[in-house]
Amino acid sequence: MTPNDLDALLRETRTFAPSEEFRRQANYNDESIYEEAAHNPEGYWAKQAENITWFHEFESVCRWDPPHAQWFIGGKLNAAYNCVDRHTLTHRKNKAAIIWEGEPGDSRVLTYDMLRREVDKAAHMLTELGVKKGDRVTIYLPMVPELPVAMLACAKIGAMHSVVFGGFSAQSLKDRILDAGSKLLITADGGWRRGKVIPLKQNADEAVEGTPIEKVVVVKRIGEAAQAGMNPTRDVWWHELMENAPTKPFPAEPVDAEDYLFLLYTSGTTGKPKGIVHSTGGYLVGVNTSMRTVFDLKDDDVFFCTADIGWITGHTYIVYGPLSAGATVVMYEGSPDYPDRDRYWAIVEKYGATILYTAPTSIRMFMKWGPQYVEKHDLSTLRLLGSVGEPINPEAWMWYHKYVGQERCPIVDTWWQTETGCAMIAPLPGIVTTKPGSATKAVPGISVDIFDDDGNPVPPGHGGNLVITKPWPSMLRTVWGDDERFRKTYFGKFEGIYLPGDGAYRDQDGYYWIVGRLDDVINVSGHRIGTAEVESSLVAHPAVAEAAVIGRAHEVKGQAITAFVILKEGHTGSDDLVAELKQFVVEQIGAMARPEEIIFTADLPKTRSGKIMRRLLRDIAEGRVVGDTTTLADPAVVEQLKSQYKDQE
Ligand code: WTA
């Protein structure tokens, strides 16, 4: 988000109070919940933990030894039992747990009872393949029902899953397998995206070379169309193993509340992605609570989250949140514009979705396509809308409100991160008056603030570093294999205070307005990408001597990647080389990291100590008057770049 957008945000004065009708039916409609939770956060969380089934009750709620927190100490539970088995003992036994739709139009419904059978068979299968409690299983699947089944089967055994988004390249998958030390990989012969096959198995074959992976389980998604090329000693078909797996129930492994549930990689400020580690008890209590508070979930809701399970939003709001709460969740495999631009709306109508959770980048795309695609469908079942992934600009918020919510549905703009596990700043829709563009305030039980660089809280009407001042149940426990990085990244700036890396502003009413990342992380269409990751992939190309990558404001994507590249002696910039470098980054990282533009330059603006001045590069790319250049080693570089940028546009 550019500073101009912040100005626009701060001029935003529209407010939307919950309707009397919504307020009356809401799970929470009394403001006192905020005060009660603030007064006694541990008591609040202990009460929320009653919604989870514990095999053994916890003895104490929280131990805080900064930066390490433990929650629900002594408690024993199983996440898969909570998401599946326990519902089969209730009226939910034959309720739809997952309604899945494939991109080509095929669909599957798994009731809680059916899901229980699938998860148990998969847990038997994984056990027979040698997976044990504490092992890491890497999962590289498209959005098919086998993905949540595989995750829950790991959880049932007490093994950790590490899901790698299907858009990642072979190299990225390999890096993540190596870091996690997985011996088993679950993938598919392909996935559908815009009518084309994503070659997951080919990537997987390349990725597992030179890793500890011993077995690759392959889900048949594409069938005849794909050349899965099975390696007879290493690869096994999922469906064959499942057919032969015992059908008897798999006993859920009672794990300690602090035992790890999963790891999920996310980008940081260095080239190496971080394996964010989540615990079982705290994570589950956190995500389950937010279903009832932020999403006002009721037993008859149909919850449609458009995220991919390869990201935290899908982990939390397709798998563990809705299923632990016994909800019906809609899961869609493909692209929103296939076969036409009304696909999401067709899905909402077809399955009667009541809650829709999507990202600002998608909303801006829908705006660009025009309201006719929304208007073609009956969206009268919708009662609540959510937004996540990046700051939502008021214009997109208003469009979402008007065309999708038909001025009837409250919007919950939810700020959170892979590291926080679940929504942290978001309105409770039956209580909080919303303002377009503001995530409003911290959810009950969460303490946030804004600090200046010296660690002092800023008064209302000011901006600074967003911080979380107290531990919370679903906070990350560490960075996999690198506790020092965990300590430094999140607790290195202010002692005992969690630093998310986002800038925020607080208005006179105490509402938070998230401005965007303060570090070298770019948010492209809601995907976190480290500038250092893209830079190191560019310099791996034989023609590139040096690269500086920045995010510039982009109408639909929020931010787009601009790369400034210095070529090695003997190479000259050309359109072909631009195309080649873009493709090179895609192959190294994945399609979401493809630079929007590449600018060849002879030099980069650097401080006298040799640091690249990204702020200046951003100013150039966004066409603003260039800011202070007094610390530049060679101010002429900027002038030169500015004119070059114009020429290449
Ligand atoms: C950004 C996604 C503003 C933010 C759940 C954060 C947001 C990063 C919002 C985390 C929001 C997410 N308003 N910014 N509602 N939601 N962000 O780990 O910069 O993929 O730090 O988690 O996305 O991205 P992540």
PDB file of C-alpha atoms in Angstrom, residues 13 200 234 280 289 436 453 462 533 623 635:
ATOM      1  CA  THR A  13     -15.416   8.414   7.557  1.00  0.00           C
ATOM      2  CA  LEU A 200       3.037 -31.608  -9.634  1.00  0.00           C
ATOM      3  CA  ARG A 234       9.810 -45.294  -4.583  1.00  0.00           C
ATOM      4  CA  THR A 280      -1.603 -28.661  19.004  1.00  0.00           C
ATOM      5  CA  THR A 289     -12.594 -19.750  19.126  1.00  0.00           C
ATOM      6  CA  PRO A 436     -14.153   0.402   5.307  1.00  0.00           C
ATOM      7  CA  ASP A 453      10.926   2.646  17.274  1.00  0.00           C
ATOM      8  CA  HIS A 462      -0.365   8.175  15.067  1.00  0.00           C
ATOM      9  CA  GLU A 533      14.389 -14.716  -2.181  1.00  0.00           C
ATOM     10  CA  GLY A 623       6.748   7.416 -10.291  1.00  0.00           C
ATOM     11  CA  PRO A 635      23.209  10.667  -6.449  1.00  0.00           C
TER      12      PRO A 635
END
